[in-house]
């Protein structure tokens, strides 16, 4: 948030919306701030991020089962150890690159990268998750 308000001179209300949109992914935050300052609407920025997620998710079917296990586990505890779900780092890396999760190497944890995308597309993931966000 400080980056948006102090470095980019975006007011706190708009900064919070941008921050929530990209879920603290700094590269996406930087790009979203650029787009916002170029007078793009939040809806346009969100559409661009959605397209990026969907393009990256093209190979999601290879990891469909593990993705759903991770989704269900993350909804319960908010973060997980990546190697609890994979036998090797190559598969873990491929999965994390092409999906909707963020990997934090300092803690070896997985978190949601775009939680709003999960909420809006819950039926695609075959999850009954509405009770978790009441």
Coordinates of N, CA and C in Angstrom, one line a residue:
X1 N 0.8 -1.2 0.0 CA 0.0 0.0 0.0 C 0.9 1.3 0.0
X2 N 1.9 1.2 0.8 CA 2.8 2.4 0.9 C 3.4 2.7 -0.5
X3 N 3.7 1.7 -1.2 CA 4.3 1.9 -2.6 C 3.3 2.7 -3.4
X4 N 2.0 2.3 -3.4 CA 1.0 3.0 -4.2 C 0.7 4.4 -3.7
X5 N 0.6 4.6 -2.4 CA 0.3 5.9 -1.9 C 1.4 6.9 -1.9
X6 N 2.6 6.4 -1.5 CA 3.8 7.4 -1.4 C 4.6 7.5 -2.7
X7 N 4.8 6.3 -3.3 CA 5.7 6.4 -4.5 C 4.9 6.7 -5.8
X8 N 3.7 6.3 -5.8 CA 2.9 6.5 -7.0 C 1.8 7.6 -6.9
X9 N 1.7 8.1 -5.6 CA 0.7 9.2 -5.4 C -0.7 8.9 -5.7
X10 N -1.1 7.6 -5.4 CA -2.5 7.2 -5.6 C -3.2 7.3 -4.2
X11 N -4.4 7.9 -4.2 CA -5.1 8.0 -2.9 C -5.4 6.7 -2.3
X12 N -5.6 6.7 -1.0 CA -5.7 5.4 -0.2 C -6.9 4.5 -0.6
X13 N -8.0 5.1 -1.0 CA -9.1 4.3 -1.4 C -8.8 3.6 -2.7
X14 N -8.3 4.3 -3.7 CA -7.9 3.6 -4.9 C -6.8 2.6 -4.8
X15 N -5.8 3.0 -3.9 CA -4.7 2.1 -3.7 C -5.1 0.8 -3.1
X16 N -6.1 0.9 -2.1 CA -6.6 -0.3 -1.5 C -7.3 -1.2 -2.6
X17 N -8.1 -0.6 -3.5 CA -8.7 -1.4 -4.5 C -7.7 -2.1 -5.4
X18 N -6.7 -1.3 -5.8 CA -5.6 -1.9 -6.6 C -4.9 -3.1 -5.9
X19 N -4.6 -2.8 -4.6 CA -3.9 -3.8 -3.8 C -4.7 -5.1 -3.7
X20 N -6.0 -5.0 -3.5 CA -6.9 -6.1 -3.4 C -7.0 -6.8 -4.7
X21 N -7.0 -6.1 -5.8 CA -7.1 -6.7 -7.1 C -5.9 -7.6 -7.4
X22 N -4.7 -7.2 -7.1 CA -3.6 -8.0 -7.4 C -3.1 -8.9 -6.3
X23 N -3.7 -8.8 -5.1 CA -3.4 -9.6 -4.0 C -1.9 -9.5 -3.7
X24 N -1.3 -8.3 -3.7 CA 0.0 -8.0 -3.3 C 1.1 -8.6 -4.2
X25 N 0.8 -9.1 -5.3 CA 1.9 -9.5 -6.3 C 2.5 -8.2 -6.8
X26 N 3.8 -8.0 -6.5 CA 4.4 -6.7 -6.8 C 4.5 -6.4 -8.3
X27 N 4.8 -7.3 -9.1 CA 4.9 -7.1 -10.5 C 3.5 -6.7 -11.1
X28 N 2.5 -7.4 -10.6 CA 1.1 -7.0 -11.1 C 0.7 -5.7 -10.5
X29 N 1.1 -5.4 -9.2 CA 0.8 -4.1 -8.6 C 1.4 -3.0 -9.4
X30 N 2.7 -3.1 -9.8 CA 3.4 -2.1 -10.5 C 2.6 -1.8 -11.9
X31 N 2.3 -2.9 -12.6 CA 1.6 -2.8 -13.8 C 0.2 -2.2 -13.7
X32 N -0.5 -2.6 -12.6 CA -1.9 -2.1 -12.4 C -1.8 -0.6 -12.0
X33 N -0.8 -0.2 -11.3 CA -0.6 1.2 -10.9 C -0.3 2.0 -12.2
X34 N 0.5 1.5 -13.1 CA 0.7 2.2 -14.4 C -0.5 2.3 -15.2
X35 N -1.3 1.3 -15.3 CA -2.6 1.3 -16.0 C -3.6 2.3 -15.4
X36 N -3.6 2.3 -14.0 CA -4.5 3.2 -13.3 C -4.1 4.6 -13.6
X37 N -2.9 4.9 -13.5 CA -2.4 6.3 -13.7 C -2.5 6.7 -15.2
X38 N -2.6 5.7 -16.1 CA -2.9 6.0 -17.5 C -4.4 6.1 -17.7
X39 N -5.2 6.3 -16.7 CA -6.6 6.5 -16.6 C -7.4 5.2 -17.1
X40 N -6.9 4.0 -16.9 CA -7.7 2.9 -17.1 C -8.6 2.6 -15.9
X41 N -9.8 2.1 -16.1 CA -10.7 1.8 -15.0 C -10.3 0.5 -14.3
X42 N -10.8 0.4 -13.1 CA -10.5 -0.8 -12.3 C -11.1 -2.0 -13.1
X43 N -12.2 -1.9 -13.7 CA -12.8 -3.0 -14.5 C -11.9 -3.4 -15.7
X44 N -11.3 -2.4 -16.4 CA -10.4 -2.8 -17.5 C -9.2 -3.5 -16.9
X45 N -8.6 -3.0 -15.8 CA -7.5 -3.6 -15.2 C -7.8 -5.0 -14.8
X46 N -9.0 -5.2 -14.2 CA -9.4 -6.6 -13.8 C -9.6 -7.5 -15.0
X47 N -10.1 -7.0 -16.1 CA -10.3 -7.8 -17.3 C -8.9 -8.3 -17.8
X48 N -8.0 -7.4 -17.8 CA -6.6 -7.7 -18.2 C -6.0 -8.8 -17.3
X49 N -6.2 -8.7 -16.0 CA -5.6 -9.7 -15.1 C -6.4 -11.0 -15.3
X50 N -7.7 -11.0 -15.5 CA -8.4 -12.2 -15.8 C -7.9 -12.9 -17.0
X51 N -7.7 -12.2 -18.1 CA -7.2 -12.8 -19.3 C -5.8 -13.4 -19.1
X52 N -5.0 -12.8 -18.3 CA -3.7 -13.3 -18.0 C -3.8 -14.6 -17.2
X53 N -4.7 -14.6 -16.2 CA -4.9 -15.9 -15.4 C -5.4 -17.0 -16.3
X54 N -6.3 -16.7 -17.2 CA -6.9 -17.7 -18.0 C -5.9 -18.2 -19.0
X55 N -5.1 -17.4 -19.6 CA -4.0 -17.8 -20.5 C -3.0 -18.7 -19.8
X56 N -2.7 -18.4 -18.6 CA -1.7 -19.2 -17.8 C -2.3 -20.5 -17.4
X57 N -3.6 -20.5 -17.3 CA -4.3 -21.7 -16.8 C -4.6 -22.7 -17.9
X58 N -4.1 -22.5 -19.1 CA -4.4 -23.4 -20.2 C -4.0 -24.8 -19.9
X59 N -2.8 -25.0 -19.2 CA -2.4 -26.4 -18.9 C -2.9 -26.8 -17.5
X60 N -3.8 -26.1 -17.0 CA -4.3 -26.5 -15.6 C -4.8 -27.9 -15.6
X61 N -5.3 -28.5 -16.7 CA -5.9 -29.8 -16.6 C -4.8 -30.9 -16.3
X62 N -3.6 -30.7 -16.6 CA -2.5 -31.6 -16.2 C -2.5 -31.7 -14.7
X63 N -2.7 -30.6 -14.0 CA -2.6 -30.6 -12.5 C -4.0 -30.4 -11.9
X64 N -5.1 -30.8 -12.5 CA -6.4 -30.5 -12.1 C -6.6 -31.1 -10.6
X65 N -6.3 -32.3 -10.4 CA -6.5 -32.9 -9.1 C -5.8 -32.2 -8.0
X66 N -4.5 -32.0 -8.2 CA -3.7 -31.4 -7.2 C -4.1 -29.9 -6.9
X67 N -4.6 -29.2 -8.0 CA -5.1 -27.9 -7.9 C -6.3 -27.9 -6.9
X68 N -7.2 -28.8 -7.1 CA -8.4 -28.8 -6.3 C -8.1 -29.2 -4.8
X69 N -7.1 -30.1 -4.6 CA -6.7 -30.4 -3.3 C -6.1 -29.1 -2.6
X70 N -5.2 -28.4 -3.3 CA -4.6 -27.2 -2.8 C -5.7 -26.2 -2.5
X71 N -6.6 -26.0 -3.4 CA -7.7 -25.0 -3.2 C -8.4 -25.3 -1.9
X72 N -8.8 -26.5 -1.8 CA -9.6 -26.9 -0.6 C -8.8 -26.7 0.7
X73 N -7.5 -27.1 0.7 CA -6.7 -26.9 1.8 C -6.4 -25.4 2.1
X74 N -6.2 -24.6 1.1 CA -5.9 -23.2 1.3 C -7.2 -22.5 1.9
X75 N -8.3 -22.9 1.5 CA -9.5 -22.3 2.0 C -9.7 -22.5 3.5
X76 N -9.1 -23.6 4.0 CA -9.2 -23.9 5.4 C -8.1 -23.2 6.2
X77 N -6.9 -23.1 5.6 CA -5.8 -22.6 6.5 C -5.0 -21.4 5.9
X78 N -5.3 -20.9 4.7 CA -4.7 -19.8 4.1 C -3.3 -19.9 3.6
X79 N -2.5 -20.9 4.0 CA -1.2 -21.1 3.5 C -0.8 -22.6 3.7
X80 N 0.0 -23.1 2.8 CA 0.4 -24.5 2.8 C 1.9 -24.6 2.4
X81 N 2.5 -25.7 2.8 CA 3.9 -26.0 2.3 C 3.7 -26.7 0.9
X82 N 4.5 -26.1 0.0 CA 4.4 -26.6 -1.4 C 4.7 -28.1 -1.6
X83 N 5.7 -28.6 -0.9 CA 6.1 -30.0 -1.1 C 5.2 -31.0 -0.5
X84 N 4.1 -30.5 0.2 CA 3.1 -31.4 0.7 C 2.3 -32.0 -0.4
X85 N 2.4 -31.4 -1.6 CA 1.5 -31.8 -2.7 C 2.3 -32.3 -3.9
X86 N 3.6 -32.2 -3.9 CA 4.4 -32.6 -5.1 C 5.6 -33.4 -4.7
X87 N 6.0 -34.3 -5.6 CA 7.1 -35.2 -5.3 C 8.5 -34.5 -5.7
X88 N 8.4 -33.5 -6.6 CA 9.7 -32.8 -7.0 C 9.4 -31.4 -7.2
X89 N 10.5 -30.6 -7.2 CA 10.3 -29.1 -7.4 C 10.0 -28.7 -8.8
X90 N 10.4 -29.6 -9.8 CA 10.1 -29.2 -11.2 C 8.6 -29.2 -11.4
X91 N 7.9 -30.2 -10.9 CA 6.4 -30.3 -11.1 C 5.8 -29.1 -10.3
X92 N 6.3 -28.9 -9.1 CA 5.7 -27.8 -8.2 C 5.9 -26.4 -9.0
X93 N 7.1 -26.2 -9.5 CA 7.3 -25.0 -10.2 C 6.5 -24.8 -11.4
X94 N 6.3 -25.9 -12.2 CA 5.4 -25.8 -13.4 C 4.0 -25.5 -13.0
X95 N 3.5 -26.1 -12.0 CA 2.2 -25.9 -11.5 C 2.0 -24.5 -11.0
X96 N 2.9 -24.0 -10.2 CA 2.7 -22.7 -9.7 C 2.8 -21.6 -10.7
X97 N 3.6 -21.8 -11.8 CA 3.7 -20.8 -12.8 C 2.4 -20.7 -13.6
X98 N 1.8 -21.8 -13.8 CA 0.6 -21.8 -14.7 C -0.7 -21.8 -14.0
X99 N -0.7 -21.4 -12.7 CA -2.0 -21.4 -12.0 C -2.2 -20.2 -11.2
X100 N -3.1 -20.2 -10.2 CA -3.6 -19.1 -9.5 C -3.0 -19.0 -8.1
X101 N -1.9 -19.6 -7.9 CA -1.3 -19.6 -6.5 C 0.0 -18.8 -6.6
X102 N 0.4 -18.4 -5.4 CA 1.7 -17.7 -5.2 C 2.6 -18.6 -4.3
X103 N 3.9 -18.7 -4.7 CA 4.8 -19.5 -3.9 C 5.8 -18.5 -3.2
X104 N 6.0 -18.7 -1.9 CA 6.9 -17.9 -1.1 C 8.0 -18.8 -0.7
X105 N 9.2 -18.7 -1.4 CA 10.3 -19.6 -1.1 C 10.9 -19.4 0.3
X106 N 10.8 -18.2 0.9 CA 11.4 -18.0 2.2 C 10.7 -18.9 3.2
X107 N 9.4 -19.2 3.0 CA 8.7 -20.0 4.0 C 8.2 -21.3 3.4
X108 N 8.5 -21.5 2.1 CA 8.1 -22.7 1.3 C 6.5 -22.9 1.4
X109 N 5.8 -21.8 1.4 CA 4.4 -21.8 1.5 C 3.7 -21.4 0.2
X110 N 2.5 -21.9 0.0 CA 1.6 -21.5 -1.1 C 0.5 -20.7 -0.6
X111 N 0.1 -19.6 -1.2 CA -1.0 -18.8 -0.9 C -1.8 -18.5 -2.2
X112 N -3.0 -18.0 -2.1 CA -3.7 -17.5 -3.2 C -3.0 -16.3 -3.9
X113 N -2.9 -16.3 -5.2 CA -2.3 -15.1 -5.8 C -3.5 -14.2 -6.2
X114 N -4.6 -14.7 -6.6 CA -5.8 -13.9 -6.9 C -7.0 -14.5 -6.3
X115 N -7.2 -14.2 -5.0 CA -8.3 -14.8 -4.2 C -9.7 -14.3 -4.9
X116 N -9.8 -13.1 -5.3 CA -11.0 -12.7 -6.0 C -11.4 -13.5 -7.2
X117 N -10.4 -14.0 -7.9 CA -10.7 -14.8 -9.1 C -11.3 -16.2 -8.6
X118 N -10.8 -16.7 -7.5 CA -11.4 -18.0 -7.0 C -12.8 -17.7 -6.6
X119 N -13.1 -16.6 -5.9 CA -14.4 -16.3 -5.5 C -15.4 -16.2 -6.6
X120 N -15.0 -15.5 -7.7 CA -15.8 -15.2 -8.8 C -16.0 -16.4 -9.7
X121 N -15.1 -17.4 -9.6 CA -15.2 -18.6 -10.5 C -15.3 -19.9 -9.7
X122 N -15.9 -19.8 -8.5 CA -16.0 -21.0 -7.7 C -16.6 -22.2 -8.4
X123 N -17.6 -22.0 -9.2 CA -18.2 -23.1 -9.9 C -17.2 -23.8 -10.8
X124 N -16.3 -23.0 -11.5 CA -15.3 -23.7 -12.3 C -14.4 -24.6 -11.6
X125 N -14.2 -24.3 -10.3 CA -13.3 -25.1 -9.5 C -14.1 -26.2 -8.7
X126 N -15.4 -26.2 -9.0 CA -16.3 -27.2 -8.3 C -16.1 -27.2 -6.8
X127 N -16.1 -26.0 -6.3 CA -16.0 -25.8 -4.8 C -17.2 -25.1 -4.3
X128 N -17.6 -25.6 -3.1 CA -18.7 -25.0 -2.4 C -18.0 -24.1 -1.4
X129 N -17.7 -22.9 -1.8 CA -16.8 -22.0 -0.9 C -17.5 -20.8 -0.4
X130 N -18.8 -20.6 -0.7 CA -19.4 -19.3 -0.3 C -19.4 -19.1 1.2
X131 N -19.5 -20.2 2.0 CA -19.6 -20.0 3.4 C -18.3 -19.5 4.0
X132 N -17.2 -19.7 3.3 CA -15.9 -19.2 3.8 C -15.7 -17.7 3.7
X133 N -16.5 -17.1 2.9 CA -16.4 -15.6 2.8 C -17.6 -14.8 3.3
X134 N -18.4 -15.4 4.1 CA -19.6 -14.7 4.6 C -19.2 -13.7 5.6

